Amino acid sequence: MEGVLEEIDAMLGEQQSVSARWYARRADLPVDEARALLKSYLSARAGSASGVFLVSGEAASGGRVVRLAEADELERTRAGFASVTTEQLYSVHAPALASDASRKYEPLASLAAAQDAQLYEEASGETNCLLDNRWAAIRPAH
């Protein structure tokens, strides 16, 4: 576990955010395992890292909703749902993701796009979980 903590520390230092999806691809793990490792990281590094959670379900006002919420906003976000069907760790980041609350998740979107581009560039000519889709829950019928 110590090696994983150091690896994520280094990634946060370089990129300020590590999504479960990106870490799964980088470490060649199923996303659920990557998410569990990132959750363990958050517990071990409480105060020096923060998490963003994906919460989805039926909104209290009606309709299906998917929201991103900081760990400290999770209770308030859950309160806006009549029922929560999914709650999972989306990413881990350094404490100050963005100072402007209305734009705080923009770095996640641009970082995810940059990380995906990097993984596709690295994929040319070698076995890659992105190309062979080995961790997908849905498999094509043959």
Short mmCIF file of N, CA and C in Angstrom, two decimals:
data_model
loop_
_atom_site.label_atom_id
_atom_site.label_comp_id
_atom_site.label_asym_id
_atom_site.label_seq_id
_atom_site.Cartn_x
_atom_site.Cartn_y
_atom_site.Cartn_z
N MET A 1 0.82 -1.20 0.00
CA MET A 1 0.00 0.00 0.00
C MET A 1 0.86 1.26 0.00
N GLU A 2 2.00 1.21 0.67
CA GLU A 2 2.86 2.40 0.74
C GLU A 2 3.31 2.83 -0.66
N GLY A 3 3.61 1.86 -1.52
CA GLY A 3 4.01 2.18 -2.89
C GLY A 3 2.90 2.89 -3.65
N VAL A 4 1.66 2.45 -3.43
CA VAL A 4 0.50 3.08 -4.08
C VAL A 4 0.35 4.51 -3.58
N LEU A 5 0.50 4.72 -2.26
CA LEU A 5 0.39 6.07 -1.71
C LEU A 5 1.41 7.01 -2.33
N GLU A 6 2.65 6.54 -2.43
CA GLU A 6 3.71 7.37 -3.02
C GLU A 6 3.44 7.66 -4.49
N GLU A 7 2.93 6.66 -5.21
CA GLU A 7 2.63 6.85 -6.63
C GLU A 7 1.54 7.91 -6.82
N ILE A 8 0.49 7.83 -6.02
CA ILE A 8 -0.60 8.81 -6.13
C ILE A 8 -0.12 10.18 -5.67
N ASP A 9 0.70 10.24 -4.61
CA ASP A 9 1.30 11.52 -4.19
C ASP A 9 2.01 12.19 -5.36
N ALA A 10 2.80 11.40 -6.08
CA ALA A 10 3.57 11.94 -7.22
C ALA A 10 2.63 12.44 -8.32
N MET A 11 1.57 11.68 -8.61
CA MET A 11 0.62 12.09 -9.64
C MET A 11 -0.10 13.37 -9.25
N LEU A 12 -0.50 13.47 -7.99
CA LEU A 12 -1.17 14.69 -7.54
C LEU A 12 -0.24 15.88 -7.63
N GLY A 13 1.02 15.66 -7.31
CA GLY A 13 1.99 16.74 -7.39
C GLY A 13 2.17 17.25 -8.81
N GLU A 14 2.09 16.36 -9.78
CA GLU A 14 2.27 16.73 -11.18
C GLU A 14 0.99 17.26 -11.82
N GLN A 15 -0.15 16.67 -11.49
CA GLN A 15 -1.36 16.95 -12.25
C GLN A 15 -2.51 17.53 -11.43
N GLN A 16 -2.40 17.59 -10.16
CA GLN A 16 -3.43 18.11 -9.26
C GLN A 16 -4.71 17.29 -9.18
N SER A 17 -4.92 16.30 -10.04
CA SER A 17 -6.13 15.49 -9.97
C SER A 17 -5.86 14.11 -10.58
N VAL A 18 -6.41 13.08 -9.93
CA VAL A 18 -6.28 11.72 -10.44
C VAL A 18 -7.68 11.10 -10.42
N SER A 19 -8.23 10.84 -11.61
CA SER A 19 -9.56 10.22 -11.65
C SER A 19 -9.40 8.71 -11.52
N ALA A 20 -10.45 8.06 -11.03
CA ALA A 20 -10.43 6.61 -10.88
C ALA A 20 -10.26 5.94 -12.24
N ARG A 21 -10.91 6.48 -13.24
CA ARG A 21 -10.81 5.91 -14.60
C ARG A 21 -9.37 6.01 -15.12
N TRP A 22 -8.76 7.17 -14.96
CA TRP A 22 -7.39 7.35 -15.45
C TRP A 22 -6.42 6.47 -14.68
N TYR A 23 -6.57 6.41 -13.36
CA TYR A 23 -5.66 5.59 -12.56
C TYR A 23 -5.80 4.12 -12.93
N ALA A 24 -7.03 3.68 -13.20
CA ALA A 24 -7.26 2.29 -13.61
C ALA A 24 -6.50 1.98 -14.90
N ARG A 25 -6.57 2.89 -15.83
CA ARG A 25 -5.86 2.68 -17.10
C ARG A 25 -4.36 2.73 -16.91
N ARG A 26 -3.90 3.68 -16.13
CA ARG A 26 -2.46 3.84 -15.91
C ARG A 26 -1.88 2.63 -15.16
N ALA A 27 -2.61 2.13 -14.16
CA ALA A 27 -2.11 1.01 -13.35
C ALA A 27 -2.55 -0.35 -13.89
N ASP A 28 -3.31 -0.34 -15.00
CA ASP A 28 -3.80 -1.57 -15.62
C ASP A 28 -4.63 -2.39 -14.63
N LEU A 29 -5.61 -1.71 -14.03
CA LEU A 29 -6.50 -2.32 -13.04
C LEU A 29 -7.96 -2.13 -13.46
N PRO A 30 -8.87 -2.97 -12.96
CA PRO A 30 -10.29 -2.67 -13.13
C PRO A 30 -10.62 -1.37 -12.38
N VAL A 31 -11.57 -0.62 -12.87
CA VAL A 31 -11.92 0.67 -12.27
C VAL A 31 -12.32 0.52 -10.81
N ASP A 32 -13.05 -0.54 -10.46
CA ASP A 32 -13.46 -0.73 -9.06
C ASP A 32 -12.26 -0.86 -8.14
N GLU A 33 -11.22 -1.56 -8.59
CA GLU A 33 -10.00 -1.69 -7.78
C GLU A 33 -9.28 -0.35 -7.66
N ALA A 34 -9.22 0.38 -8.76
CA ALA A 34 -8.59 1.70 -8.74
C ALA A 34 -9.35 2.63 -7.80
N ARG A 35 -10.67 2.58 -7.87
CA ARG A 35 -11.50 3.43 -7.00
C ARG A 35 -11.26 3.07 -5.53
N ALA A 36 -11.15 1.78 -5.22
CA ALA A 36 -10.88 1.34 -3.84
C ALA A 36 -9.52 1.83 -3.36
N LEU A 37 -8.51 1.78 -4.24
CA LEU A 37 -7.19 2.28 -3.87
C LEU A 37 -7.21 3.79 -3.63
N LEU A 38 -7.95 4.52 -4.47
CA LEU A 38 -8.05 5.97 -4.27
C LEU A 38 -8.79 6.30 -2.98
N LYS A 39 -9.81 5.50 -2.64
CA LYS A 39 -10.52 5.71 -1.37
C LYS A 39 -9.59 5.47 -0.19
N SER A 40 -8.78 4.42 -0.28
CA SER A 40 -7.79 4.15 0.77
C SER A 40 -6.80 5.29 0.87
N TYR A 41 -6.41 5.82 -0.27
CA TYR A 41 -5.49 6.96 -0.30
C TYR A 41 -6.11 8.15 0.42
N LEU A 42 -7.38 8.44 0.13
CA LEU A 42 -8.06 9.56 0.79
C LEU A 42 -8.08 9.38 2.30
N SER A 43 -8.34 8.18 2.76
CA SER A 43 -8.36 7.91 4.21
C SER A 43 -6.98 8.10 4.81
N ALA A 44 -5.96 7.63 4.11
CA ALA A 44 -4.59 7.72 4.63
C ALA A 44 -4.05 9.14 4.57
N ARG A 45 -4.53 9.95 3.64
CA ARG A 45 -4.01 11.30 3.45
C ARG A 45 -5.06 12.37 3.78
N ALA A 46 -5.92 12.09 4.74
CA ALA A 46 -6.97 13.04 5.12
C ALA A 46 -6.35 14.41 5.40
N GLY A 47 -6.92 15.43 4.79
CA GLY A 47 -6.43 16.78 4.98
C GLY A 47 -5.46 17.23 3.91
N SER A 48 -4.68 16.31 3.35
CA SER A 48 -3.73 16.70 2.31
C SER A 48 -4.24 16.37 0.91
N ALA A 49 -5.40 15.73 0.83
CA ALA A 49 -6.04 15.44 -0.45
C ALA A 49 -7.55 15.49 -0.24
N SER A 50 -8.25 15.74 -1.32
CA SER A 50 -9.70 15.81 -1.26
C SER A 50 -10.28 14.94 -2.37
N GLY A 51 -11.52 14.53 -2.20
CA GLY A 51 -12.16 13.69 -3.20
C GLY A 51 -13.37 14.35 -3.82
N VAL A 52 -13.64 13.99 -5.06
CA VAL A 52 -14.86 14.40 -5.74
C VAL A 52 -15.65 13.12 -5.97
N PHE A 53 -16.93 13.15 -5.59
CA PHE A 53 -17.79 11.98 -5.71
C PHE A 53 -18.85 12.21 -6.77
N LEU A 54 -19.20 11.15 -7.48
CA LEU A 54 -20.30 11.17 -8.43
C LEU A 54 -21.51 10.63 -7.70
N VAL A 55 -22.60 11.39 -7.71
CA VAL A 55 -23.84 10.98 -7.05
C VAL A 55 -24.95 11.06 -8.09
N SER A 56 -25.74 9.99 -8.22
CA SER A 56 -26.85 10.03 -9.16
C SER A 56 -28.08 9.38 -8.54
N GLY A 57 -29.23 9.74 -9.09
CA GLY A 57 -30.48 9.18 -8.60
C GLY A 57 -31.65 10.06 -9.00
N GLU A 58 -32.76 9.87 -8.32
CA GLU A 58 -33.96 10.67 -8.55
C GLU A 58 -33.87 11.94 -7.72
N ALA A 59 -33.96 13.08 -8.38
CA ALA A 59 -33.91 14.36 -7.68
C ALA A 59 -35.20 14.57 -6.89
N ALA A 60 -35.11 15.30 -5.80
CA ALA A 60 -36.29 15.62 -5.00
C ALA A 60 -37.30 16.39 -5.84
N SER A 61 -36.83 17.18 -6.80
CA SER A 61 -37.71 17.97 -7.67
C SER A 61 -38.20 17.17 -8.88
N GLY A 62 -37.79 15.91 -8.99
CA GLY A 62 -38.20 15.06 -10.10
C GLY A 62 -37.12 14.93 -11.15
N GLY A 63 -37.10 13.81 -11.83
CA GLY A 63 -36.12 13.57 -12.89
C GLY A 63 -34.85 12.94 -12.38
N ARG A 64 -34.15 12.32 -13.28
CA ARG A 64 -32.88 11.66 -12.95
C ARG A 64 -31.76 12.69 -13.04
N VAL A 65 -30.86 12.68 -12.05
CA VAL A 65 -29.79 13.67 -11.97
C VAL A 65 -28.47 12.99 -11.66
N VAL A 66 -27.40 13.49 -12.27
CA VAL A 66 -26.04 13.06 -11.96
C VAL A 66 -25.28 14.31 -11.54
N ARG A 67 -24.64 14.26 -10.37
CA ARG A 67 -23.91 15.43 -9.86
C ARG A 67 -22.53 15.03 -9.37
N LEU A 68 -21.59 15.96 -9.46
CA LEU A 68 -20.29 15.82 -8.84
C LEU A 68 -20.31 16.63 -7.56
N ALA A 69 -19.74 16.08 -6.50
CA ALA A 69 -19.73 16.77 -5.21
C ALA A 69 -18.41 16.53 -4.49
N GLU A 70 -17.86 17.59 -3.94
CA GLU A 70 -16.69 17.47 -3.08
C GLU A 70 -17.08 16.65 -1.86
N ALA A 71 -16.11 16.00 -1.24
CA ALA A 71 -16.38 15.17 -0.06
C ALA A 71 -17.11 15.96 1.02
N ASP A 72 -16.73 17.22 1.22
CA ASP A 72 -17.37 18.02 2.27
C ASP A 72 -18.77 18.52 1.88
N GLU A 73 -19.18 18.32 0.63
CA GLU A 73 -20.51 18.72 0.17
C GLU A 73 -21.43 17.51 -0.02
N LEU A 74 -20.94 16.32 0.30
CA LEU A 74 -21.66 15.09 0.00
C LEU A 74 -23.02 15.01 0.69
N GLU A 75 -23.07 15.31 1.97
CA GLU A 75 -24.35 15.24 2.71
C GLU A 75 -25.37 16.20 2.11
N ARG A 76 -24.96 17.43 1.81
CA ARG A 76 -25.86 18.42 1.23
C ARG A 76 -26.33 17.97 -0.16
N THR A 77 -25.44 17.36 -0.92
CA THR A 77 -25.80 16.88 -2.25
C THR A 77 -26.81 15.74 -2.15
N ARG A 78 -26.57 14.79 -1.25
CA ARG A 78 -27.51 13.68 -1.05
C ARG A 78 -28.90 14.18 -0.66
N ALA A 79 -28.94 15.25 0.12
CA ALA A 79 -30.23 15.80 0.59
C ALA A 79 -31.08 16.30 -0.58
N GLY A 80 -30.48 16.61 -1.71
CA GLY A 80 -31.22 17.07 -2.88
C GLY A 80 -31.83 15.94 -3.70
N PHE A 81 -31.65 14.71 -3.26
CA PHE A 81 -32.17 13.54 -3.98
C PHE A 81 -33.30 12.89 -3.19
N ALA A 82 -34.34 12.45 -3.91
CA ALA A 82 -35.39 11.64 -3.29
C ALA A 82 -34.83 10.25 -3.02
N SER A 83 -34.01 9.75 -3.96
CA SER A 83 -33.32 8.48 -3.77
C SER A 83 -31.99 8.52 -4.53
N VAL A 84 -30.95 8.01 -3.89
CA VAL A 84 -29.62 7.94 -4.50
C VAL A 84 -29.41 6.51 -5.00
N THR A 85 -29.11 6.37 -6.28
CA THR A 85 -28.87 5.04 -6.84
C THR A 85 -27.38 4.74 -7.00
N THR A 86 -26.57 5.78 -7.14
CA THR A 86 -25.12 5.60 -7.30
C THR A 86 -24.38 6.68 -6.53
N GLU A 87 -23.36 6.24 -5.80
CA GLU A 87 -22.45 7.18 -5.16
C GLU A 87 -21.07 6.53 -5.20
N GLN A 88 -20.16 7.16 -5.92
CA GLN A 88 -18.82 6.58 -6.05
C GLN A 88 -17.77 7.67 -6.15
N LEU A 89 -16.57 7.32 -5.74
CA LEU A 89 -15.45 8.25 -5.84
C LEU A 89 -15.13 8.47 -7.31
N TYR A 90 -15.08 9.72 -7.71
CA TYR A 90 -14.77 10.06 -9.10
C TYR A 90 -13.29 10.39 -9.25
N SER A 91 -12.75 11.21 -8.34
CA SER A 91 -11.34 11.58 -8.44
C SER A 91 -10.82 12.07 -7.10
N VAL A 92 -9.49 12.13 -7.03
CA VAL A 92 -8.77 12.65 -5.87
C VAL A 92 -7.94 13.81 -6.38
N HIS A 93 -7.86 14.87 -5.59
CA HIS A 93 -7.08 16.03 -6.03
C HIS A 93 -6.43 16.73 -4.85
N ALA A 94 -5.50 17.60 -5.17
CA ALA A 94 -4.88 18.45 -4.16
C ALA A 94 -5.98 19.34 -3.58
N PRO A 95 -5.84 19.81 -2.35
CA PRO A 95 -6.93 20.54 -1.68
C PRO A 95 -7.58 21.68 -2.47
N ALA A 96 -6.83 22.51 -3.14
CA ALA A 96 -7.43 23.65 -3.85
C ALA A 96 -7.54 23.34 -5.34
N LEU A 97 -8.69 22.81 -5.75
CA LEU A 97 -8.90 22.48 -7.16
C LEU A 97 -9.12 23.75 -7.98
N ALA A 98 -9.95 24.65 -7.49
CA ALA A 98 -10.19 25.94 -8.13
C ALA A 98 -10.78 26.89 -7.11
N SER A 99 -10.43 28.14 -7.21
CA SER A 99 -10.92 29.10 -6.23
C SER A 99 -12.33 29.60 -6.54
N ASP A 100 -12.72 29.66 -7.80
CA ASP A 100 -14.04 30.12 -8.21
C ASP A 100 -15.01 28.95 -8.14
N ALA A 101 -15.96 28.99 -7.21
CA ALA A 101 -16.88 27.87 -6.99
C ALA A 101 -17.67 27.51 -8.25
N SER A 102 -18.01 28.48 -9.08
CA SER A 102 -18.80 28.19 -10.28
C SER A 102 -17.98 27.46 -11.35
N ARG A 103 -16.65 27.48 -11.23
CA ARG A 103 -15.79 26.85 -12.23
C ARG A 103 -14.95 25.73 -11.63
N LYS A 104 -15.27 25.28 -10.44
CA LYS A 104 -14.36 24.37 -9.75
C LYS A 104 -14.18 23.01 -10.39
N TYR A 105 -15.13 22.55 -11.22
CA TYR A 105 -14.98 21.24 -11.84
C TYR A 105 -14.39 21.31 -13.25
N GLU A 106 -14.16 22.51 -13.78
CA GLU A 106 -13.56 22.65 -15.10
C GLU A 106 -12.21 21.94 -15.21
N PRO A 107 -11.34 22.05 -14.20
CA PRO A 107 -10.06 21.34 -14.32
C PRO A 107 -10.21 19.83 -14.49
N LEU A 108 -11.27 19.24 -13.92
CA LEU A 108 -11.49 17.80 -14.08
C LEU A 108 -11.75 17.44 -15.53
N ALA A 109 -12.58 18.23 -16.20
CA ALA A 109 -12.91 17.94 -17.60
C ALA A 109 -11.69 18.09 -18.50
N SER A 110 -10.94 19.17 -18.33
CA SER A 110 -9.77 19.36 -19.20
C SER A 110 -8.69 18.35 -18.88
N LEU A 111 -8.54 17.99 -17.61
CA LEU A 111 -7.54 17.00 -17.23
C LEU A 111 -7.90 15.63 -17.79
N ALA A 112 -9.18 15.26 -17.71
CA ALA A 112 -9.61 13.96 -18.24
C ALA A 112 -9.32 13.88 -19.73
N ALA A 113 -9.60 14.95 -20.47
CA ALA A 113 -9.33 14.96 -21.91
C ALA A 113 -7.84 14.82 -22.18
N ALA A 114 -7.02 15.53 -21.43
CA ALA A 114 -5.56 15.46 -21.62
C ALA A 114 -5.03 14.07 -21.27
N GLN A 115 -5.55 13.48 -20.18
CA GLN A 115 -5.11 12.14 -19.78
C GLN A 115 -5.51 11.11 -20.82
N ASP A 116 -6.72 11.21 -21.35
CA ASP A 116 -7.16 10.28 -22.39
C ASP A 116 -6.29 10.39 -23.63
N ALA A 117 -6.00 11.61 -24.05
CA ALA A 117 -5.15 11.82 -25.23
C ALA A 117 -3.78 11.19 -25.01
N GLN A 118 -3.23 11.37 -23.83
CA GLN A 118 -1.92 10.79 -23.51
C GLN A 118 -1.97 9.27 -23.57
N LEU A 119 -3.01 8.67 -23.01
CA LEU A 119 -3.13 7.21 -23.03
C LEU A 119 -3.28 6.68 -24.45
N TYR A 120 -4.05 7.37 -25.30
CA TYR A 120 -4.20 6.93 -26.69
C TYR A 120 -2.89 7.05 -27.46
N GLU A 121 -2.14 8.12 -27.20
CA GLU A 121 -0.84 8.29 -27.87
C GLU A 121 0.12 7.17 -27.47
N GLU A 122 0.11 6.81 -26.19
CA GLU A 122 0.98 5.75 -25.70
C GLU A 122 0.56 4.38 -26.24
N ALA A 123 -0.70 4.27 -26.66
CA ALA A 123 -1.27 2.98 -27.04
C ALA A 123 -0.81 2.48 -28.40
N SER A 124 -0.28 3.34 -29.22
CA SER A 124 0.04 2.91 -30.58
C SER A 124 1.04 1.76 -30.61
N GLY A 125 0.56 0.63 -31.13
CA GLY A 125 1.44 -0.51 -31.34
C GLY A 125 1.66 -1.42 -30.15
N GLU A 126 1.09 -1.13 -29.00
CA GLU A 126 1.28 -2.02 -27.86
C GLU A 126 -0.06 -2.36 -27.23
N THR A 127 -0.09 -3.43 -26.46
CA THR A 127 -1.31 -3.84 -25.78
C THR A 127 -1.69 -2.77 -24.76
N ASN A 128 -2.95 -2.38 -24.80
CA ASN A 128 -3.41 -1.30 -23.94
C ASN A 128 -4.86 -1.56 -23.56
N CYS A 129 -5.18 -1.38 -22.29
CA CYS A 129 -6.55 -1.64 -21.82
C CYS A 129 -7.56 -0.71 -22.47
N LEU A 130 -7.11 0.44 -22.96
CA LEU A 130 -7.99 1.38 -23.63
C LEU A 130 -8.45 0.82 -24.98
N LEU A 131 -7.53 0.17 -25.67
CA LEU A 131 -7.83 -0.35 -27.00
C LEU A 131 -8.51 -1.71 -26.97
N ASP A 132 -8.10 -2.59 -26.06
CA ASP A 132 -8.70 -3.93 -26.05
C ASP A 132 -9.91 -4.02 -25.12
N ASN A 133 -10.19 -2.95 -24.39
CA ASN A 133 -11.40 -2.84 -23.56
C ASN A 133 -11.52 -3.97 -22.54
N ARG A 134 -10.41 -4.41 -22.00
CA ARG A 134 -10.41 -5.59 -21.12
C ARG A 134 -11.15 -5.40 -19.81
N TRP A 135 -11.32 -4.17 -19.36
CA TRP A 135 -11.99 -3.96 -18.07
C TRP A 135 -13.46 -3.59 -18.22
N ALA A 136 -13.98 -3.62 -19.43
CA ALA A 136 -15.37 -3.26 -19.66
C ALA A 136 -16.31 -4.31 -19.07
N ALA A 137 -17.43 -3.85 -18.56
CA ALA A 137 -18.44 -4.75 -18.02
C ALA A 137 -19.29 -5.35 -19.14
N ILE A 138 -19.30 -4.70 -20.29
CA ILE A 138 -20.09 -5.17 -21.43
C ILE A 138 -19.14 -5.77 -22.45
N ARG A 139 -19.43 -6.98 -22.87
CA ARG A 139 -18.60 -7.68 -23.84
C ARG A 139 -19.40 -7.91 -25.12
N PRO A 140 -18.75 -7.79 -26.28
CA PRO A 140 -19.46 -8.06 -27.53
C PRO A 140 -19.75 -9.56 -27.67
N ALA A 141 -20.86 -9.88 -28.29
CA ALA A 141 -21.21 -11.28 -28.56
C ALA A 141 -20.42 -11.74 -29.77
N HIS A 142 -19.88 -12.94 -29.70
CA HIS A 142 -19.10 -13.48 -30.82
C HIS A 142 -19.79 -14.68 -31.41
#
